[in-house]
GROMACS .gro file of N, CA and C in nm:
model
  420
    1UNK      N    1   5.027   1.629  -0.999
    1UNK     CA    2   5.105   1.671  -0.884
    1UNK      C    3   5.252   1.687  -0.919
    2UNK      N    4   5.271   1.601  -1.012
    2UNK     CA    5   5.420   1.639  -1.061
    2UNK      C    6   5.440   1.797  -1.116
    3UNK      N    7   5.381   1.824  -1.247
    3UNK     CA    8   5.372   1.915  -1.295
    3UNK      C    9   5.387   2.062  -1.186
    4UNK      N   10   5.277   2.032  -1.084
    4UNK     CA   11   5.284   2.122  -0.968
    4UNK      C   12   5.418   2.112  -0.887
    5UNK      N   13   5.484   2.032  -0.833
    5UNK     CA   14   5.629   2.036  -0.774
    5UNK      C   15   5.727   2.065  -0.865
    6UNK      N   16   5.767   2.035  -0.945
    6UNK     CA   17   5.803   2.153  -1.059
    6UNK      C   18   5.804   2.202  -1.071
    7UNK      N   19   5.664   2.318  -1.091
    7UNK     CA   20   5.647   2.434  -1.024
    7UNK      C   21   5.662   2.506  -0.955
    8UNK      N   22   5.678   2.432  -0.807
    8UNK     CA   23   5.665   2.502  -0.709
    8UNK      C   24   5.852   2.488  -0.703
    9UNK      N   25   5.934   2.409  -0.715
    9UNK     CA   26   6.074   2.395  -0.767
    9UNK      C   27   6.110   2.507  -0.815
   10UNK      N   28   6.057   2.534  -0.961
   10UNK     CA   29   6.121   2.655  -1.039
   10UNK      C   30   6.112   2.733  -0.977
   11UNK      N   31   6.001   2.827  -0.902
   11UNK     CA   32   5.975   2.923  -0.838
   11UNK      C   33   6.037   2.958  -0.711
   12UNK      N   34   6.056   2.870  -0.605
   12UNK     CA   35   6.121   2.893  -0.514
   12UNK      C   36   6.279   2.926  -0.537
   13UNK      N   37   6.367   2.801  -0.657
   13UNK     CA   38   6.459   2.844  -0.689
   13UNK      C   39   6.496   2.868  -0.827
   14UNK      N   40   6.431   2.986  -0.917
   14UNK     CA   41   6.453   3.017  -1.034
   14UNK      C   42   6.646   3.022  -1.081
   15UNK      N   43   6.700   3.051  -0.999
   15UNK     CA   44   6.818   3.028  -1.046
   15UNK      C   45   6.891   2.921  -1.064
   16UNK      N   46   6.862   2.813  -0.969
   16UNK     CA   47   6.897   2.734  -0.966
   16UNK      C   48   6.853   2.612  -1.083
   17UNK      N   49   6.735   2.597  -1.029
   17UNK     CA   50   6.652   2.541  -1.221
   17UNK      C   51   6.702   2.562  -1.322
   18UNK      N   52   6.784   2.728  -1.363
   18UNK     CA   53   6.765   2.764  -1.482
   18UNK      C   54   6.936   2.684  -1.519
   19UNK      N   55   6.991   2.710  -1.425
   19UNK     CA   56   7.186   2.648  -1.426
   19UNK      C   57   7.164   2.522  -1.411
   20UNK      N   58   7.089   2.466  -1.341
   20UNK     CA   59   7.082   2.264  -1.398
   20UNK      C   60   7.017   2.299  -1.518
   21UNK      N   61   6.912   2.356  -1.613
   21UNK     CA   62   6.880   2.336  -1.700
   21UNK      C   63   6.981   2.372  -1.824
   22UNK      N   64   7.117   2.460  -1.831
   22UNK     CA   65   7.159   2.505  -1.868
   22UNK      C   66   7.295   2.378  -1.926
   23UNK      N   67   7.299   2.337  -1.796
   23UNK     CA   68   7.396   2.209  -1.777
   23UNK      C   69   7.358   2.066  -1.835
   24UNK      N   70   7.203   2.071  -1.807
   24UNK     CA   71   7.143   1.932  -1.928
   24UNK      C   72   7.136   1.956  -2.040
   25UNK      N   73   7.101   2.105  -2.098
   25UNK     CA   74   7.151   2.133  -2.205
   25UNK      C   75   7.236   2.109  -2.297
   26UNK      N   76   7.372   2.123  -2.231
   26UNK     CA   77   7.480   2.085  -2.281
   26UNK      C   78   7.539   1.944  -2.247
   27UNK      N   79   7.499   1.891  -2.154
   27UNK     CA   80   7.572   1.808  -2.100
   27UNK      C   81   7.488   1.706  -2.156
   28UNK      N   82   7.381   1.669  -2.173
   28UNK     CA   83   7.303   1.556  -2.266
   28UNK      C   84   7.359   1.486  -2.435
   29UNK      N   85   7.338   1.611  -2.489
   29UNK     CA   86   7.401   1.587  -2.630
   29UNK      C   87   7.536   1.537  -2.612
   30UNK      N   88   7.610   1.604  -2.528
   30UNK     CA   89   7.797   1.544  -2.558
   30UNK      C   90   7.761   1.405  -2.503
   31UNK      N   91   7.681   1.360  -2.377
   31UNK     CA   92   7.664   1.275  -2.334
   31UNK      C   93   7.635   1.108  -2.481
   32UNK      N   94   7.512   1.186  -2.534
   32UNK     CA   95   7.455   1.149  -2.662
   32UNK      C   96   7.580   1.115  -2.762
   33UNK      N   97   7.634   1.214  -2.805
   33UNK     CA   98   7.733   1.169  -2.903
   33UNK      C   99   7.877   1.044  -2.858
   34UNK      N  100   7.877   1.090  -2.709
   34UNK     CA  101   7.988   0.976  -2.657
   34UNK      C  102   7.949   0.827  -2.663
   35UNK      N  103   7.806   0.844  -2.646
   35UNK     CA  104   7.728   0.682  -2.661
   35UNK      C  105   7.727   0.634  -2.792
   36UNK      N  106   7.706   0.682  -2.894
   36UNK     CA  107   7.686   0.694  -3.010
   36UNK      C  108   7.855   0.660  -3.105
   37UNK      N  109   7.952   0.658  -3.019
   37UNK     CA  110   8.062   0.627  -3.070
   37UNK      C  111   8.080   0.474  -3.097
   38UNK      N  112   8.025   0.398  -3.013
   38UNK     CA  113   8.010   0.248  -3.015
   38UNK      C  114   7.895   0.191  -3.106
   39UNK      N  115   7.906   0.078  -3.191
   39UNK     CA  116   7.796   0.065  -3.270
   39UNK      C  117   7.696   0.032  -3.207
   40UNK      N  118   7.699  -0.038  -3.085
   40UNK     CA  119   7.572  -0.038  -2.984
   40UNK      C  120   7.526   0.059  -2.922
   41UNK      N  121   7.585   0.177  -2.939
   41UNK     CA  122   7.554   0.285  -2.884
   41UNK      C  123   7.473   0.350  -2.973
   42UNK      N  124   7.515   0.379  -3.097
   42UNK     CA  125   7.459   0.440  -3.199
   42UNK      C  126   7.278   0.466  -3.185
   43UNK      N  127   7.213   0.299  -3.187
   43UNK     CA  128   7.006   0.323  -3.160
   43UNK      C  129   7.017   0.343  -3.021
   44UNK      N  130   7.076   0.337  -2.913
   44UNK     CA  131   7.064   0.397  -2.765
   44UNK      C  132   7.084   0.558  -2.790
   45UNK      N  133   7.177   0.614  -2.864
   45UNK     CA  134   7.178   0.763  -2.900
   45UNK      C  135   7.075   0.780  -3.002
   46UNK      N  136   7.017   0.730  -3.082
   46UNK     CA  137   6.924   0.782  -3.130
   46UNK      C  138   6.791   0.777  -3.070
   47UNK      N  139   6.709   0.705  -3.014
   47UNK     CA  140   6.643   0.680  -2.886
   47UNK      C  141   6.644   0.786  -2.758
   48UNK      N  142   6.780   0.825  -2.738
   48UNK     CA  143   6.777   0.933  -2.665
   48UNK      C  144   6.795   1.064  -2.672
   49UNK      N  145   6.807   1.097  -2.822
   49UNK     CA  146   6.797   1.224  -2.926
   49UNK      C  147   6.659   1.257  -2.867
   50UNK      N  148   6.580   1.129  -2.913
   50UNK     CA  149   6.417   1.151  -2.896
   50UNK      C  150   6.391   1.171  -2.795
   51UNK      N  151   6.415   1.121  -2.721
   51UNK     CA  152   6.357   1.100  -2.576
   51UNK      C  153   6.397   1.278  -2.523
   52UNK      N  154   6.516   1.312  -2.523
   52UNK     CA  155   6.585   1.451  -2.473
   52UNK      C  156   6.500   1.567  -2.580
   53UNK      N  157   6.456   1.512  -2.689
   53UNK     CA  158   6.368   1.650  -2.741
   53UNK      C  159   6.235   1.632  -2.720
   54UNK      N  160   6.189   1.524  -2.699
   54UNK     CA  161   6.029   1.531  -2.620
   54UNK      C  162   6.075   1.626  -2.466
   55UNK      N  163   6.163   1.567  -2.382
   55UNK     CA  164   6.184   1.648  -2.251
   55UNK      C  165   6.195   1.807  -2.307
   56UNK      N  166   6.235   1.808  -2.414
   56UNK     CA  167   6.306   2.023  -2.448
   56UNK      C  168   6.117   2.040  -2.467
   57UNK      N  169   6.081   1.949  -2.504
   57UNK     CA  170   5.952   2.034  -2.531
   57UNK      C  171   5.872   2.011  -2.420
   58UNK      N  172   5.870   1.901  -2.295
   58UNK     CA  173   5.788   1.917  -2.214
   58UNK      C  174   5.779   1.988  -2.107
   59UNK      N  175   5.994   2.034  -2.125
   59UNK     CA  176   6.037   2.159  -2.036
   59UNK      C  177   5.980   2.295  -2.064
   60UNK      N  178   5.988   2.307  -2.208
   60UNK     CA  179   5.908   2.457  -2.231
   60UNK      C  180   5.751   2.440  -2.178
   61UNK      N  181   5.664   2.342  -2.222
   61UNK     CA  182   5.604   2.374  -2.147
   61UNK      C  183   5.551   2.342  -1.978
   62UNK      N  184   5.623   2.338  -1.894
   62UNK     CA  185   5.647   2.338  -1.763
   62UNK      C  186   5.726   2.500  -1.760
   63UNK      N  187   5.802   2.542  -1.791
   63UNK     CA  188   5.847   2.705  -1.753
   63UNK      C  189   5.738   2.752  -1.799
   64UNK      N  190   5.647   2.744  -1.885
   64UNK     CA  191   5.575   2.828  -1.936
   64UNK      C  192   5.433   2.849  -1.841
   65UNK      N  193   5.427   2.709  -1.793
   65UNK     CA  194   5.334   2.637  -1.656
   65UNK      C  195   5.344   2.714  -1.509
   66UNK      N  196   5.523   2.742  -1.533
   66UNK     CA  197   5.604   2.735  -1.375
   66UNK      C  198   5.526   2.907  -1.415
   67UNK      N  199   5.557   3.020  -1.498
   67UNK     CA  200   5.528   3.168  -1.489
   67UNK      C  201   5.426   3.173  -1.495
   68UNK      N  202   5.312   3.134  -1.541
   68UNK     CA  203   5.167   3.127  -1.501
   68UNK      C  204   5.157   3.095  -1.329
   69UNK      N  205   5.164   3.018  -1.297
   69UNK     CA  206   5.166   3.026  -1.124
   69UNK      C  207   5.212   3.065  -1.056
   70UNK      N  208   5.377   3.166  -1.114
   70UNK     CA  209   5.411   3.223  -0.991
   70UNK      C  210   5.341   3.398  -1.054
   71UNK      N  211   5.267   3.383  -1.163
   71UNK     CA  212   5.160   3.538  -1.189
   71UNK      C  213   5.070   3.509  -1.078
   72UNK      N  214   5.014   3.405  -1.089
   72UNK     CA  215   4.877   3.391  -1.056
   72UNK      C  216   4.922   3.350  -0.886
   73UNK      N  217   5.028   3.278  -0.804
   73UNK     CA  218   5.065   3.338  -0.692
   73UNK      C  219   5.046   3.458  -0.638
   74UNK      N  220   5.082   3.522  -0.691
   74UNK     CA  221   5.115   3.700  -0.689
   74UNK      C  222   4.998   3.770  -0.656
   75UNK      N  223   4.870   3.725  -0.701
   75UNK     CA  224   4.739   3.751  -0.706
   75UNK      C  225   4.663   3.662  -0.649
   76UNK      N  226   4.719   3.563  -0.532
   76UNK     CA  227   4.612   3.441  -0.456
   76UNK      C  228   4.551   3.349  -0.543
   77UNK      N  229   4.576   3.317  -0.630
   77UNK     CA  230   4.514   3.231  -0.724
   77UNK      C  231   4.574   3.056  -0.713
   78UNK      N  232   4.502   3.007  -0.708
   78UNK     CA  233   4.595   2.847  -0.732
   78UNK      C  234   4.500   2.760  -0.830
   79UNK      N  235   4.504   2.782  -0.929
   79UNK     CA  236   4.437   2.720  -1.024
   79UNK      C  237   4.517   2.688  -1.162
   80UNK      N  238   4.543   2.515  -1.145
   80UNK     CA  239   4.670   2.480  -1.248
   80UNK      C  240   4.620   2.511  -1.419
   81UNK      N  241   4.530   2.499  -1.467
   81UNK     CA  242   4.464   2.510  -1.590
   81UNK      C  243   4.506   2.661  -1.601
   82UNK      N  244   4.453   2.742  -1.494
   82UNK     CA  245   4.466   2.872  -1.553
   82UNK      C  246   4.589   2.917  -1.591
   83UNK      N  247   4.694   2.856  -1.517
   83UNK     CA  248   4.799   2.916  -1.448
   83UNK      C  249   4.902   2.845  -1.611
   84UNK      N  250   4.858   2.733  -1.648
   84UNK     CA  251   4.941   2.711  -1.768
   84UNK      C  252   4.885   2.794  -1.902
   85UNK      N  253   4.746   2.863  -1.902
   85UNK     CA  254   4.694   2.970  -1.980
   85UNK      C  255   4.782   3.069  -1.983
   86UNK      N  256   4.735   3.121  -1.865
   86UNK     CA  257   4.845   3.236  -1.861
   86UNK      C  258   4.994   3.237  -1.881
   87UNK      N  259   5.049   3.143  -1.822
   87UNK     CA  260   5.218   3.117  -1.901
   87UNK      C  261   5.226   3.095  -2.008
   88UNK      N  262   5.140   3.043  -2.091
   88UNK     CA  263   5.157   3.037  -2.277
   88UNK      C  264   5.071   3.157  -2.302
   89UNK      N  265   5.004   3.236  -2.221
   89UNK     CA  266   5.001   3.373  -2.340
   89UNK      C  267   5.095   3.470  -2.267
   90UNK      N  268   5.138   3.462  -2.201
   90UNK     CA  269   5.212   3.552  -2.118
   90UNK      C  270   5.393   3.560  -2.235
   91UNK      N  271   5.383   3.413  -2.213
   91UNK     CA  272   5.546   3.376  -2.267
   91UNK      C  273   5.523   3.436  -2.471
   92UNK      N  274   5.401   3.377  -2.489
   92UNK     CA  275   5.379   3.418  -2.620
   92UNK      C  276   5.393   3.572  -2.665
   93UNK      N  277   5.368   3.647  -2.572
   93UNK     CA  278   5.334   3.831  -2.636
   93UNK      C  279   5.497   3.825  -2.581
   94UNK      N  280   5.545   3.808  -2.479
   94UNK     CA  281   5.692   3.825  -2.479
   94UNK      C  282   5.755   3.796  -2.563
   95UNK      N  283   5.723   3.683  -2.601
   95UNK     CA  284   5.820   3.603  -2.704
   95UNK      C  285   5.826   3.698  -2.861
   96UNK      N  286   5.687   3.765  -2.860
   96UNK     CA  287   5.666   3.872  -2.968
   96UNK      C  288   5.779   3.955  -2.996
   97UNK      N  289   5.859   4.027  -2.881
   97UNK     CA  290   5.894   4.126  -2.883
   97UNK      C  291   6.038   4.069  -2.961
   98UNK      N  292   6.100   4.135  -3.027
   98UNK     CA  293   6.200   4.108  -3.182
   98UNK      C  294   6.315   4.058  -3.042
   99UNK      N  295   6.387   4.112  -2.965
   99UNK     CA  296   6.519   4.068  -2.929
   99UNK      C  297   6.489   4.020  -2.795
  100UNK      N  298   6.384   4.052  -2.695
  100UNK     CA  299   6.348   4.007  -2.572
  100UNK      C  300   6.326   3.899  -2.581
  101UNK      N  301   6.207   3.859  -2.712
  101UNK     CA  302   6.178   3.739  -2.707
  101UNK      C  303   6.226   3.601  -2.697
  102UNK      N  304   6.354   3.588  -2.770
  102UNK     CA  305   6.420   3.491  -2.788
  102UNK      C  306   6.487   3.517  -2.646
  103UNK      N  307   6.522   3.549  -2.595
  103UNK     CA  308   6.632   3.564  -2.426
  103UNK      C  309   6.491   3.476  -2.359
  104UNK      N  310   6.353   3.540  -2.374
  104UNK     CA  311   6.257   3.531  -2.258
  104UNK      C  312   6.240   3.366  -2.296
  105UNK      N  313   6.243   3.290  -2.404
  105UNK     CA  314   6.218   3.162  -2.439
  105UNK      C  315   6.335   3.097  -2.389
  106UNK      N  316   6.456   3.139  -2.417
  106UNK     CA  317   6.546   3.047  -2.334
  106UNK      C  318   6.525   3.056  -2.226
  107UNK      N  319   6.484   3.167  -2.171
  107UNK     CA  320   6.517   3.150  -1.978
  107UNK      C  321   6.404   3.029  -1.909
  108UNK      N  322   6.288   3.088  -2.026
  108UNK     CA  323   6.149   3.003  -1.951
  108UNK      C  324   6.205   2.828  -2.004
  109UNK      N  325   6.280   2.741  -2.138
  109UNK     CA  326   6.307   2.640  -2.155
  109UNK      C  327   6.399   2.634  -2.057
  110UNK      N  328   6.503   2.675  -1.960
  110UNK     CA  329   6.622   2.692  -1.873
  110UNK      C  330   6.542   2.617  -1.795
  111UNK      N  331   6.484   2.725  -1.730
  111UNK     CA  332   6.439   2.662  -1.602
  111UNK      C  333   6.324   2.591  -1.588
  112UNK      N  334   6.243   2.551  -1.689
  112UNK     CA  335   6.107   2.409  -1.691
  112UNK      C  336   6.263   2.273  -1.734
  113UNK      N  337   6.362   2.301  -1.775
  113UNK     CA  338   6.466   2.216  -1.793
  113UNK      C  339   6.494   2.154  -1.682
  114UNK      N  340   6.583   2.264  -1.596
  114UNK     CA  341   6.651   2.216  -1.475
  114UNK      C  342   6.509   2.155  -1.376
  115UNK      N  343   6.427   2.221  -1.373
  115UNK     CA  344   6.316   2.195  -1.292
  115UNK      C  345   6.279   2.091  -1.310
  116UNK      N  346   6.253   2.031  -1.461
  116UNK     CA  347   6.230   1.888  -1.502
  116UNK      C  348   6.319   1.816  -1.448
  117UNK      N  349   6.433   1.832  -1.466
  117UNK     CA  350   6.545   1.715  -1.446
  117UNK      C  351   6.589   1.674  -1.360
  118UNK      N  352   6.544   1.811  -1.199
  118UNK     CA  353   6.551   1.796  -1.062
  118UNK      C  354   6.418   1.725  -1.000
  119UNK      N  355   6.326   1.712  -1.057
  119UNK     CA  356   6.256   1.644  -1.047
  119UNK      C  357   6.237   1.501  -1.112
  120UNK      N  358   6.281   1.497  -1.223
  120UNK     CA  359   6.288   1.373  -1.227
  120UNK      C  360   6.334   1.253  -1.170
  121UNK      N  361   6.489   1.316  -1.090
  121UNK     CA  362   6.583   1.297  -1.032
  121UNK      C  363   6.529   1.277  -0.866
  122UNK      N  364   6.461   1.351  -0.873
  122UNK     CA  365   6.354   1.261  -0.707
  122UNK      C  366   6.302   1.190  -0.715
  123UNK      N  367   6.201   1.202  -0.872
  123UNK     CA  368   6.149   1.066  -0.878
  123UNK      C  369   6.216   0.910  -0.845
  124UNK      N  370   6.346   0.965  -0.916
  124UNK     CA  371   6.431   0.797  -0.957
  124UNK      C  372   6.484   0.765  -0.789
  125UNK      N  373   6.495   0.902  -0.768
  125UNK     CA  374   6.551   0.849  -0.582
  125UNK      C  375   6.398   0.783  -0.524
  126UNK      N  376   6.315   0.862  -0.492
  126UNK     CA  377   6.181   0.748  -0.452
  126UNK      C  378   6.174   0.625  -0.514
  127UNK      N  379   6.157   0.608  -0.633
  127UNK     CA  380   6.127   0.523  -0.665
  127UNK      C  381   6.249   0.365  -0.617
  128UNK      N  382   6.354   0.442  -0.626
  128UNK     CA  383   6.459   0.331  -0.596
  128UNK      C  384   6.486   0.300  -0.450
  129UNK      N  385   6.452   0.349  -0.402
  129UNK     CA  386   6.415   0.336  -0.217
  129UNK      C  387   6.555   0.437  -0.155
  130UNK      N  388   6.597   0.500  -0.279
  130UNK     CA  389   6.687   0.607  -0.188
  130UNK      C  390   6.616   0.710  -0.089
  131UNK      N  391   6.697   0.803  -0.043
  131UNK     CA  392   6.670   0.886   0.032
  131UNK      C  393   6.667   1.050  -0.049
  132UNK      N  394   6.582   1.166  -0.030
  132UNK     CA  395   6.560   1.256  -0.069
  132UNK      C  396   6.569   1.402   0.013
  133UNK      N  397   6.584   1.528  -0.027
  133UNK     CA  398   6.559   1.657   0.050
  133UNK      C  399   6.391   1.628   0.071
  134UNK      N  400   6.332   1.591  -0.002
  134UNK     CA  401   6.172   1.618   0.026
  134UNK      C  402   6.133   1.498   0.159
  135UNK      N  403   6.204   1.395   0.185
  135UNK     CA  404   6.171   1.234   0.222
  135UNK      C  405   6.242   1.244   0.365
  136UNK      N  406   6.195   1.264   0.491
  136UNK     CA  407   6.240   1.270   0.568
  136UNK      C  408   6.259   1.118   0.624
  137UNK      N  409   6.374   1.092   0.680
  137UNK     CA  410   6.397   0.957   0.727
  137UNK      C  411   6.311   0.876   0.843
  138UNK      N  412   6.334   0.779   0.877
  138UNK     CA  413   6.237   0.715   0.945
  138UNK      C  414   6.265   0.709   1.100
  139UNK      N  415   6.207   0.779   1.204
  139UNK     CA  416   6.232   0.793   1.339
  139UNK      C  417   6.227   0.654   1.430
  140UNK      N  418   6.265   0.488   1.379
  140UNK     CA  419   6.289   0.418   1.431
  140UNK      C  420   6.347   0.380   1.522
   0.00000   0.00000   0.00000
């Protein structure tokens, strides 16, 4: 269900996903190296080297997830298996093409990025008993 709100995230706001993803992009690593200035910082930045390139790769594939479902939207379909098929061959023959390709891989890592990270970021609000856009308050 995560994977799917994510989804349904990127798609509703592809621009928006793709500019938070654009911003964790950059804003992680400087983040990374500022921690990394302190000698206790140093295995917390390396720890989170890792941690931020497992996310680059679980973001690609979530954009790659997110364009399979909004194809298979397009055509009444709601079937998550298929729908991450089709975004890895879809993103793959694009990715073929000599100068498109590389633009079409950043945009799809952009926004499974921001999409990840806006979601994650609800998670940590649920989970911490904050309040959310999705979490309507309590009519007490």
């Amino acid at each position: 269900s995560f994977a799917t709100g994510v989804a349904a995230r990127a798609v509703d706001s592809p621009a928006r996903s793709g500019g938070i993803g654009l911003l964790t992009l950059i804003a992680v690593p400087i983040l990374l190296v500022v921690v990394a200035i302190t000698v206790v910082g140093i295995p917390l930045s390396l720890f989170g080297a890792a941690g931020f390139g497992a996310a680059i790769w679980i973001a690609v594939v979530l954009g790659q997830y997110t364009i399979g479902a909004w194809a298979l939207g397009l055509a009444g379909v709601d079937n998550r298996w298929l729908a991450l098929v089709v975004g890895l061959v879809a993103v793959a023959l694009l990715g073929a093409i000599p100068i498109l390709g590389g633009l079409v891989d950043l945009l799809v890592l952009l926004v499974g990025l921001g999409a990840l990270a806006v979601g994650l970021r609800e998670q940590y609000r649920l989970r911490s008993g904050g309040q959310s856009a999705a979490v309507s308050p309590d009519a007490d």
